[in-house]
């Protein structure tokens, strides 16, 4: 493990010795000066003291500690204050108001970006990240939805502070016998050894792969630590740092459910037929289920430390431990809890009048654009309006819907028509594509030729019903149909494989949308088993 050797002895202390006296005098004067400036500034700005938690400076109006955000003109915070004080002054004469009575608390300035944000005080957001990706993901979360939350916890594989927010180490309680000699923990050790930026140290390894191997040890410990730190919430929402939460919808949905029932809600994935809530889509655990699971089983994280090495994923292990300790099983809340994002969601029959609460794999740009969309949408609709898949379609795809896009992959992949005369025949193509071909005798005349050209592929799409084809794409001998309409992404032109072209049957899509009419919001409802 040469990577983990302690810091290099190359930097000689001799070079620091000479200027040490002069610089320490300067440092002392500077420190004293800065201290007085700091005290002066903190008195001026607000009433928050050094005793506040790390999240205090960013708390919004819901917080008793709310302050004016950095870099803003705060005079709007003091003006209404002075109005209040003069009102109080006029009432002093008529009441027995003594000098020792504290002045009324100043109204808290509201972050304009959080206007209309729901009251989330019953929910604790618990976000999981890793030190190798934290700076790529967490800042954008802090700049968007998290700025509007009173409280949340962020767990990682290293303790650190990001922009004044504390990030907890989820792995410090993992058993020594699970850690030692375990290469899954190489990155964990390297991160602690690294006293400069992690990016530079990560050049010694493969952080994406290593981060993934370490991730599976986290989930149960995170739940345990969360309960120890914050036992008083109705709901606990566990997400990744690239998960987007639609809070206005989440709060509407949670108000239809009872946190005193043992609920574990997610988008179900399977490993060896065992169902678990997919971590990136996020899972919701009610207070009753948290109490039954981590509340009544302190140390449960350690019970699975050694086993984790053999398993693939932490979200899976969370479900295994939950079931083992409590018998509570995950309930499938898809598509409201969702693993896709605006550019990959399959709009259409399975995703239309359905409310959305989570999405996954959003990069910073995408988080920002959905946050902007959500703010504008809520501003322009009556309070309590639910954001549906249809609304996402109308904002993100409808204005950009074209019949044809060249060098574009619209992700159509439900049905394949492949040229089987290539060398190797079927084995020329990926197995999963071949599995999605129709049997020869099921093909109509158009479908038989679909693999020949983009136009033939389009004609074949038109020749089948909307249940089979809304969109299609073609690339040199491959025609694919999509039974929903997705946005997709550009693809690089490839002269050997031929470029990819995507098509959308825009009239068919419009007709289908017409037929749907108005949506009636229907929240997914769990079964109450206790
Ligand atoms: C938020 O809701 C809680 C009850 O769930 C309530 O006690 C609290 O006063 C509310 N906060 C605001 C700012 O409305
Ligand atoms: C701050 O806002 C007040 C009124 O809203 C204005 O009079 C003042 O000039 C502003 N100060 C700065 C630095 O923008
Ligand atoms: C929980 O796991 C332990 C250890 O694998 C096993 O012995 C026990 O039977 C399990 N209990 C339940 C209820 O699944």
PDB file of C-alpha atoms in Angstrom, residues 144-388:
ATOM      1  CA  UNK A 144     -30.541  25.454  -4.851  1.00  0.00           C
ATOM      2  CA  UNK A 145     -32.916  23.320  -2.773  1.00  0.00           C
ATOM      3  CA  UNK A 146     -30.794  22.961   0.348  1.00  0.00           C
ATOM      4  CA  UNK A 147     -30.714  26.717   0.853  1.00  0.00           C
ATOM      5  CA  UNK A 148     -34.442  26.533   1.527  1.00  0.00           C
ATOM      6  CA  UNK A 149     -34.291  23.730   4.109  1.00  0.00           C
ATOM      7  CA  UNK A 150     -34.056  24.366   7.838  1.00  0.00           C
ATOM      8  CA  UNK A 151     -32.078  21.272   8.496  1.00  0.00           C
ATOM      9  CA  UNK A 152     -30.403  18.424   6.649  1.00  0.00           C
ATOM     10  CA  UNK A 153     -27.480  16.063   7.061  1.00  0.00           C
ATOM     11  CA  UNK A 154     -24.750  15.317   4.533  1.00  0.00           C
ATOM     12  CA  UNK A 155     -22.695  12.151   4.943  1.00  0.00           C
ATOM     13  CA  UNK A 156     -19.537  11.279   3.082  1.00  0.00           C
ATOM     14  CA  UNK A 157     -16.469   9.089   3.455  1.00  0.00           C
ATOM     15  CA  UNK A 158     -14.463  11.872   5.015  1.00  0.00           C
ATOM     16  CA  UNK A 159     -15.239  14.563   7.527  1.00  0.00           C
ATOM     17  CA  UNK A 160     -14.978  18.055   6.077  1.00  0.00           C
ATOM     18  CA  UNK A 161     -16.676  21.412   5.819  1.00  0.00           C
ATOM     19  CA  UNK A 162     -17.961  22.712   2.516  1.00  0.00           C
ATOM     20  CA  UNK A 163     -18.863  26.377   2.377  1.00  0.00           C
ATOM     21  CA  UNK A 164     -19.569  26.369   6.090  1.00  0.00           C
ATOM     22  CA  UNK A 165     -21.619  23.181   6.132  1.00  0.00           C
ATOM     23  CA  UNK A 166     -20.394  20.192   8.023  1.00  0.00           C
ATOM     24  CA  UNK A 167     -20.064  16.923   6.110  1.00  0.00           C
ATOM     25  CA  UNK A 168     -20.023  13.859   8.348  1.00  0.00           C
ATOM     26  CA  UNK A 169     -17.889  10.757   7.934  1.00  0.00           C
ATOM     27  CA  UNK A 170     -20.315   7.833   7.680  1.00  0.00           C
ATOM     28  CA  UNK A 171     -17.568   5.226   7.998  1.00  0.00           C
ATOM     29  CA  UNK A 172     -15.706   6.094  11.192  1.00  0.00           C
ATOM     30  CA  UNK A 173     -17.537   3.353  13.125  1.00  0.00           C
ATOM     31  CA  UNK A 174     -16.912   0.560  10.615  1.00  0.00           C
ATOM     32  CA  UNK A 175     -15.312  -2.408  12.395  1.00  0.00           C
ATOM     33  CA  UNK A 176     -11.502  -2.634  12.193  1.00  0.00           C
ATOM     34  CA  UNK A 177     -11.800  -6.240  10.969  1.00  0.00           C
ATOM     35  CA  UNK A 178     -13.899  -5.040   8.040  1.00  0.00           C
ATOM     36  CA  UNK A 179     -11.444  -2.265   7.185  1.00  0.00           C
ATOM     37  CA  UNK A 180      -7.992  -3.676   7.671  1.00  0.00           C
ATOM     38  CA  UNK A 181      -6.457  -5.382   4.694  1.00  0.00           C
ATOM     39  CA  UNK A 182      -9.549  -4.441   2.692  1.00  0.00           C
ATOM     40  CA  UNK A 183      -8.689  -2.639  -0.550  1.00  0.00           C
ATOM     41  CA  UNK A 184     -12.212  -1.175  -0.601  1.00  0.00           C
ATOM     42  CA  UNK A 185     -10.889   1.182   2.087  1.00  0.00           C
ATOM     43  CA  UNK A 186      -7.767   2.281   0.170  1.00  0.00           C
ATOM     44  CA  UNK A 187      -9.474   5.480  -0.953  1.00  0.00           C
ATOM     45  CA  UNK A 188     -10.773   6.083   2.569  1.00  0.00           C
ATOM     46  CA  UNK A 189      -7.231   5.934   3.946  1.00  0.00           C
ATOM     47  CA  UNK A 190      -5.790   7.957   1.082  1.00  0.00           C
ATOM     48  CA  UNK A 191      -8.349  10.702   1.606  1.00  0.00           C
ATOM     49  CA  UNK A 192      -7.340  11.069   5.234  1.00  0.00           C
ATOM     50  CA  UNK A 193      -3.654  10.967   4.348  1.00  0.00           C
ATOM     51  CA  UNK A 194      -4.146  13.660   1.701  1.00  0.00           C
ATOM     52  CA  UNK A 195      -3.566  17.089   3.218  1.00  0.00           C
ATOM     53  CA  UNK A 196      -3.945  18.961  -0.050  1.00  0.00           C
ATOM     54  CA  UNK A 197      -6.924  18.896  -2.420  1.00  0.00           C
ATOM     55  CA  UNK A 198      -8.404  15.445  -2.998  1.00  0.00           C
ATOM     56  CA  UNK A 199      -8.315  15.789  -6.791  1.00  0.00           C
ATOM     57  CA  UNK A 200      -4.530  15.892  -6.744  1.00  0.00           C
ATOM     58  CA  UNK A 201      -4.280  12.865  -4.424  1.00  0.00           C
ATOM     59  CA  UNK A 202      -6.891  10.958  -6.415  1.00  0.00           C
ATOM     60  CA  UNK A 203      -4.588  11.000  -9.428  1.00  0.00           C
ATOM     61  CA  UNK A 204      -2.860   8.119  -7.586  1.00  0.00           C
ATOM     62  CA  UNK A 205      -5.961   5.966  -7.979  1.00  0.00           C
ATOM     63  CA  UNK A 206      -9.220   5.578  -9.833  1.00  0.00           C
ATOM     64  CA  UNK A 207     -11.603   7.606  -7.655  1.00  0.00           C
ATOM     65  CA  UNK A 208     -14.827   6.780  -9.554  1.00  0.00           C
ATOM     66  CA  UNK A 209     -14.259   3.054  -9.191  1.00  0.00           C
ATOM     67  CA  UNK A 210     -12.799   3.251  -5.683  1.00  0.00           C
ATOM     68  CA  UNK A 211     -15.564   5.559  -4.508  1.00  0.00           C
ATOM     69  CA  UNK A 212     -18.134   3.052  -5.714  1.00  0.00           C
ATOM     70  CA  UNK A 213     -16.452   0.147  -3.850  1.00  0.00           C
ATOM     71  CA  UNK A 214     -16.452   2.138  -0.629  1.00  0.00           C
ATOM     72  CA  UNK A 215     -19.994   3.393  -0.973  1.00  0.00           C
ATOM     73  CA  UNK A 216     -21.713   0.136  -0.013  1.00  0.00           C
ATOM     74  CA  UNK A 217     -20.477   0.356   3.578  1.00  0.00           C
ATOM     75  CA  UNK A 218     -22.303   3.612   4.197  1.00  0.00           C
ATOM     76  CA  UNK A 219     -26.084   3.286   4.092  1.00  0.00           C
ATOM     77  CA  UNK A 220     -26.867   1.472   7.336  1.00  0.00           C
ATOM     78  CA  UNK A 221     -24.347   3.539   9.283  1.00  0.00           C
ATOM     79  CA  UNK A 222     -25.880   6.687   7.857  1.00  0.00           C
ATOM     80  CA  UNK A 223     -29.330   5.630   9.061  1.00  0.00           C
ATOM     81  CA  UNK A 224     -27.952   4.818  12.498  1.00  0.00           C
ATOM     82  CA  UNK A 225     -26.056   8.103  12.809  1.00  0.00           C
ATOM     83  CA  UNK A 226     -29.045  10.048  11.541  1.00  0.00           C
ATOM     84  CA  UNK A 227     -31.308   8.581  14.199  1.00  0.00           C
ATOM     85  CA  UNK A 228     -28.747   9.350  16.888  1.00  0.00           C
ATOM     86  CA  UNK A 229     -28.441  12.975  15.770  1.00  0.00           C
ATOM     87  CA  UNK A 230     -32.041  13.708  14.727  1.00  0.00           C
ATOM     88  CA  UNK A 231     -34.612  11.391  16.276  1.00  0.00           C
ATOM     89  CA  UNK A 232     -37.562  13.768  16.041  1.00  0.00           C
ATOM     90  CA  UNK A 233     -38.610  13.916  12.423  1.00  0.00           C
ATOM     91  CA  UNK A 234     -41.738  12.329  10.941  1.00  0.00           C
ATOM     92  CA  UNK A 235     -39.950  11.367   7.748  1.00  0.00           C
ATOM     93  CA  UNK A 236     -36.393  10.633   6.676  1.00  0.00           C
ATOM     94  CA  UNK A 237     -35.530  11.021   3.007  1.00  0.00           C
ATOM     95  CA  UNK A 238     -32.256   9.362   2.001  1.00  0.00           C
ATOM     96  CA  UNK A 239     -30.783  10.527  -1.301  1.00  0.00           C
ATOM     97  CA  UNK A 240     -27.522  10.801  -3.225  1.00  0.00           C
ATOM     98  CA  UNK A 241     -25.832  14.090  -4.025  1.00  0.00           C
ATOM     99  CA  UNK A 242     -27.005  13.854  -7.653  1.00  0.00           C
ATOM    100  CA  UNK A 243     -30.629  13.286  -6.680  1.00  0.00           C
ATOM    101  CA  UNK A 244     -33.149  16.072  -7.229  1.00  0.00           C
ATOM    102  CA  UNK A 245     -36.029  16.363  -4.771  1.00  0.00           C
ATOM    103  CA  UNK A 246     -39.217  18.160  -5.821  1.00  0.00           C
ATOM    104  CA  UNK A 247     -40.045  19.465  -2.366  1.00  0.00           C
ATOM    105  CA  UNK A 248     -43.377  21.082  -3.159  1.00  0.00           C
ATOM    106  CA  UNK A 249     -44.630  17.706  -4.372  1.00  0.00           C
ATOM    107  CA  UNK A 250     -42.961  15.703  -1.630  1.00  0.00           C
ATOM    108  CA  UNK A 251     -44.722  17.678   1.100  1.00  0.00           C
ATOM    109  CA  UNK A 252     -48.120  17.269  -0.585  1.00  0.00           C
ATOM    110  CA  UNK A 253     -47.557  13.548  -0.876  1.00  0.00           C
ATOM    111  CA  UNK A 254     -46.305  13.034   2.678  1.00  0.00           C
ATOM    112  CA  UNK A 255     -49.375  14.815   4.015  1.00  0.00           C
ATOM    113  CA  UNK A 256     -51.427  11.886   2.671  1.00  0.00           C
ATOM    114  CA  UNK A 257     -49.457   9.351   4.723  1.00  0.00           C
ATOM    115  CA  UNK A 258     -49.006   8.430   8.366  1.00  0.00           C
ATOM    116  CA  UNK A 259     -45.448   8.566   9.782  1.00  0.00           C
ATOM    117  CA  UNK A 260     -46.532   6.421  12.726  1.00  0.00           C
ATOM    118  CA  UNK A 261     -46.860   3.461  10.363  1.00  0.00           C
ATOM    119  CA  UNK A 262     -43.759   1.527   9.452  1.00  0.00           C
ATOM    120  CA  UNK A 263     -43.051   2.679   5.924  1.00  0.00           C
ATOM    121  CA  UNK A 264     -40.024   2.219   3.676  1.00  0.00           C
ATOM    122  CA  UNK A 265     -40.837   3.683   0.269  1.00  0.00           C
ATOM    123  CA  UNK A 266     -38.726   3.727  -2.856  1.00  0.00           C
ATOM    124  CA  UNK A 267     -38.301   2.760  -6.446  1.00  0.00           C
ATOM    125  CA  UNK A 268     -37.790  -0.972  -6.253  1.00  0.00           C
ATOM    126  CA  UNK A 269     -34.802  -2.646  -7.838  1.00  0.00           C
ATOM    127  CA  UNK A 270     -33.930  -6.335  -7.534  1.00  0.00           C
ATOM    128  CA  UNK A 271     -30.736  -8.185  -6.777  1.00  0.00           C
ATOM    129  CA  UNK A 272     -31.165 -11.940  -6.945  1.00  0.00           C
ATOM    130  CA  UNK A 273     -34.920 -11.397  -6.625  1.00  0.00           C
ATOM    131  CA  UNK A 274     -34.484  -9.463  -3.390  1.00  0.00           C
ATOM    132  CA  UNK A 275     -36.282  -6.078  -3.620  1.00  0.00           C
ATOM    133  CA  UNK A 276     -34.677  -2.878  -2.310  1.00  0.00           C
ATOM    134  CA  UNK A 277     -35.252   0.857  -2.700  1.00  0.00           C
ATOM    135  CA  UNK A 278     -32.801   2.180  -5.306  1.00  0.00           C
ATOM    136  CA  UNK A 279     -30.523   4.631  -3.490  1.00  0.00           C
ATOM    137  CA  UNK A 280     -30.050   7.167  -6.271  1.00  0.00           C
ATOM    138  CA  UNK A 281     -33.808   7.522  -6.695  1.00  0.00           C
ATOM    139  CA  UNK A 282     -33.987   8.074  -2.942  1.00  0.00           C
ATOM    140  CA  UNK A 283     -35.965   6.234  -0.288  1.00  0.00           C
ATOM    141  CA  UNK A 284     -38.293   7.506   2.393  1.00  0.00           C
ATOM    142  CA  UNK A 285     -38.428   5.951   5.840  1.00  0.00           C
ATOM    143  CA  UNK A 286     -41.138   6.894   8.322  1.00  0.00           C
ATOM    144  CA  UNK A 287     -40.295   7.690  11.920  1.00  0.00           C
ATOM    145  CA  UNK A 288     -41.942   4.456  13.037  1.00  0.00           C
ATOM    146  CA  UNK A 289     -39.791   2.405  10.670  1.00  0.00           C
ATOM    147  CA  UNK A 290     -36.595   4.256  11.664  1.00  0.00           C
ATOM    148  CA  UNK A 291     -37.325   3.654  15.311  1.00  0.00           C
ATOM    149  CA  UNK A 292     -38.044  -0.038  14.766  1.00  0.00           C
ATOM    150  CA  UNK A 293     -34.925  -0.448  12.630  1.00  0.00           C
ATOM    151  CA  UNK A 294     -32.022   1.662  13.898  1.00  0.00           C
ATOM    152  CA  UNK A 295     -33.719   2.884  17.069  1.00  0.00           C
ATOM    153  CA  UNK A 296     -34.222  -0.563  18.531  1.00  0.00           C
ATOM    154  CA  UNK A 297     -31.043  -2.077  17.090  1.00  0.00           C
ATOM    155  CA  UNK A 298     -28.082   0.076  18.030  1.00  0.00           C
ATOM    156  CA  UNK A 299     -24.953  -1.253  16.359  1.00  0.00           C
ATOM    157  CA  UNK A 300     -26.855  -2.744  13.423  1.00  0.00           C
ATOM    158  CA  UNK A 301     -24.414  -1.044  11.036  1.00  0.00           C
ATOM    159  CA  UNK A 302     -21.546  -3.091  12.428  1.00  0.00           C
ATOM    160  CA  UNK A 303     -23.479  -6.318  12.004  1.00  0.00           C
ATOM    161  CA  UNK A 304     -23.251  -5.835   8.243  1.00  0.00           C
ATOM    162  CA  UNK A 305     -19.730  -4.366   7.945  1.00  0.00           C
ATOM    163  CA  UNK A 306     -18.011  -7.639   7.144  1.00  0.00           C
ATOM    164  CA  UNK A 307     -20.766  -8.875   4.885  1.00  0.00           C
ATOM    165  CA  UNK A 308     -20.667  -5.620   2.874  1.00  0.00           C
ATOM    166  CA  UNK A 309     -17.365  -6.614   1.326  1.00  0.00           C
ATOM    167  CA  UNK A 310     -19.123  -9.451  -0.509  1.00  0.00           C
ATOM    168  CA  UNK A 311     -22.170  -7.462  -1.583  1.00  0.00           C
ATOM    169  CA  UNK A 312     -22.555  -4.948  -4.366  1.00  0.00           C
ATOM    170  CA  UNK A 313     -24.421  -2.062  -2.895  1.00  0.00           C
ATOM    171  CA  UNK A 314     -25.354  -0.154   0.201  1.00  0.00           C
ATOM    172  CA  UNK A 315     -28.969   0.495  -0.750  1.00  0.00           C
ATOM    173  CA  UNK A 316     -29.416  -3.257  -1.178  1.00  0.00           C
ATOM    174  CA  UNK A 317     -27.779  -3.960   2.197  1.00  0.00           C
ATOM    175  CA  UNK A 318     -30.013  -1.355   3.819  1.00  0.00           C
ATOM    176  CA  UNK A 319     -33.061  -3.321   2.653  1.00  0.00           C
ATOM    177  CA  UNK A 320     -31.493  -6.624   3.740  1.00  0.00           C
ATOM    178  CA  UNK A 321     -30.799  -5.241   7.222  1.00  0.00           C
ATOM    179  CA  UNK A 322     -34.222  -3.603   7.450  1.00  0.00           C
ATOM    180  CA  UNK A 323     -35.936  -6.856   6.583  1.00  0.00           C
ATOM    181  CA  UNK A 324     -33.674  -8.898   8.860  1.00  0.00           C
ATOM    182  CA  UNK A 325     -34.268  -6.639  11.875  1.00  0.00           C
ATOM    183  CA  UNK A 326     -37.859  -5.537  11.407  1.00  0.00           C
ATOM    184  CA  UNK A 327     -39.528  -7.498   8.622  1.00  0.00           C
ATOM    185  CA  UNK A 328     -40.379  -4.172   6.949  1.00  0.00           C
ATOM    186  CA  UNK A 329     -40.214  -4.432   3.157  1.00  0.00           C
ATOM    187  CA  UNK A 330     -39.723  -1.700   0.613  1.00  0.00           C
ATOM    188  CA  UNK A 331     -42.850  -0.525  -1.234  1.00  0.00           C
ATOM    189  CA  UNK A 332     -42.664   0.465  -4.879  1.00  0.00           C
ATOM    190  CA  UNK A 333     -43.565   4.138  -5.402  1.00  0.00           C
ATOM    191  CA  UNK A 334     -42.369   4.436  -8.998  1.00  0.00           C
ATOM    192  CA  UNK A 335     -42.678   6.568 -11.095  1.00  0.00           C
ATOM    193  CA  UNK A 336     -43.158   9.227  -8.398  1.00  0.00           C
ATOM    194  CA  UNK A 337     -39.848   8.159  -6.891  1.00  0.00           C
ATOM    195  CA  UNK A 338     -37.807   8.038 -10.072  1.00  0.00           C
ATOM    196  CA  UNK A 339     -34.303   7.191 -11.242  1.00  0.00           C
ATOM    197  CA  UNK A 340     -34.482   9.196 -14.466  1.00  0.00           C
ATOM    198  CA  UNK A 341     -34.230  12.940 -15.142  1.00  0.00           C
ATOM    199  CA  UNK A 342     -35.857  15.401 -17.572  1.00  0.00           C
ATOM    200  CA  UNK A 343     -33.653  14.320 -20.479  1.00  0.00           C
ATOM    201  CA  UNK A 344     -34.187  10.595 -19.990  1.00  0.00           C
ATOM    202  CA  UNK A 345     -37.761  10.373 -18.622  1.00  0.00           C
ATOM    203  CA  UNK A 346     -40.037   8.313 -20.890  1.00  0.00           C
ATOM    204  CA  UNK A 347     -42.944  10.726 -21.330  1.00  0.00           C
ATOM    205  CA  UNK A 348     -46.072   8.951 -22.469  1.00  0.00           C
ATOM    206  CA  UNK A 349     -48.472   6.358 -21.040  1.00  0.00           C
ATOM    207  CA  UNK A 350     -46.329   5.414 -18.021  1.00  0.00           C
ATOM    208  CA  UNK A 351     -45.246   8.990 -17.266  1.00  0.00           C
ATOM    209  CA  UNK A 352     -47.949  11.577 -17.762  1.00  0.00           C
ATOM    210  CA  UNK A 353     -50.407  12.496 -15.016  1.00  0.00           C
ATOM    211  CA  UNK A 354     -48.012  11.061 -12.458  1.00  0.00           C
ATOM    212  CA  UNK A 355     -46.539  13.436  -9.879  1.00  0.00           C
ATOM    213  CA  UNK A 356     -42.751  13.481  -9.606  1.00  0.00           C
ATOM    214  CA  UNK A 357     -40.890  13.602  -6.301  1.00  0.00           C
ATOM    215  CA  UNK A 358     -37.329  12.504  -7.065  1.00  0.00           C
ATOM    216  CA  UNK A 359     -35.017  12.238 -10.056  1.00  0.00           C
ATOM    217  CA  UNK A 360     -31.473  10.934 -10.336  1.00  0.00           C
ATOM    218  CA  UNK A 361     -28.150  11.537 -12.120  1.00  0.00           C
ATOM    219  CA  UNK A 362     -28.633  15.269 -12.493  1.00  0.00           C
ATOM    220  CA  UNK A 363     -25.423  17.204 -12.956  1.00  0.00           C
ATOM    221  CA  UNK A 364     -25.090  20.743 -11.629  1.00  0.00           C
ATOM    222  CA  UNK A 365     -26.417  22.296 -14.815  1.00  0.00           C
ATOM    223  CA  UNK A 366     -29.493  20.065 -14.742  1.00  0.00           C
ATOM    224  CA  UNK A 367     -30.171  20.648 -11.041  1.00  0.00           C
ATOM    225  CA  UNK A 368     -30.007  24.355 -11.660  1.00  0.00           C
ATOM    226  CA  UNK A 369     -32.332  24.259 -14.663  1.00  0.00           C
ATOM    227  CA  UNK A 370     -34.919  22.130 -12.869  1.00  0.00           C
ATOM    228  CA  UNK A 371     -34.748  24.383  -9.815  1.00  0.00           C
ATOM    229  CA  UNK A 372     -35.376  27.399 -12.064  1.00  0.00           C
ATOM    230  CA  UNK A 373     -38.232  25.629 -13.822  1.00  0.00           C
ATOM    231  CA  UNK A 374     -39.807  24.610 -10.508  1.00  0.00           C
ATOM    232  CA  UNK A 375     -39.658  28.157  -9.082  1.00  0.00           C
ATOM    233  CA  UNK A 376     -41.230  29.651 -12.220  1.00  0.00           C
ATOM    234  CA  UNK A 377     -43.861  26.929 -12.440  1.00  0.00           C
ATOM    235  CA  UNK A 378     -44.950  27.372  -8.836  1.00  0.00           C
ATOM    236  CA  UNK A 379     -45.028  31.153  -9.183  1.00  0.00           C
ATOM    237  CA  UNK A 380     -47.306  30.960 -12.202  1.00  0.00           C
ATOM    238  CA  UNK A 381     -49.752  28.382 -10.780  1.00  0.00           C
ATOM    239  CA  UNK A 382     -52.161  28.448  -7.838  1.00  0.00           C
ATOM    240  CA  UNK A 383     -50.654  27.418  -4.490  1.00  0.00           C
ATOM    241  CA  UNK A 384     -50.692  23.680  -4.005  1.00  0.00           C
ATOM    242  CA  UNK A 385     -50.378  22.835  -7.703  1.00  0.00           C
ATOM    243  CA  UNK A 386     -48.686  19.493  -8.200  1.00  0.00           C
ATOM    244  CA  UNK A 387     -45.891  19.177 -10.762  1.00  0.00           C
ATOM    245  CA  UNK A 388     -46.645  16.276 -13.091  1.00  0.00           C
TER     246      UNK A 388
END
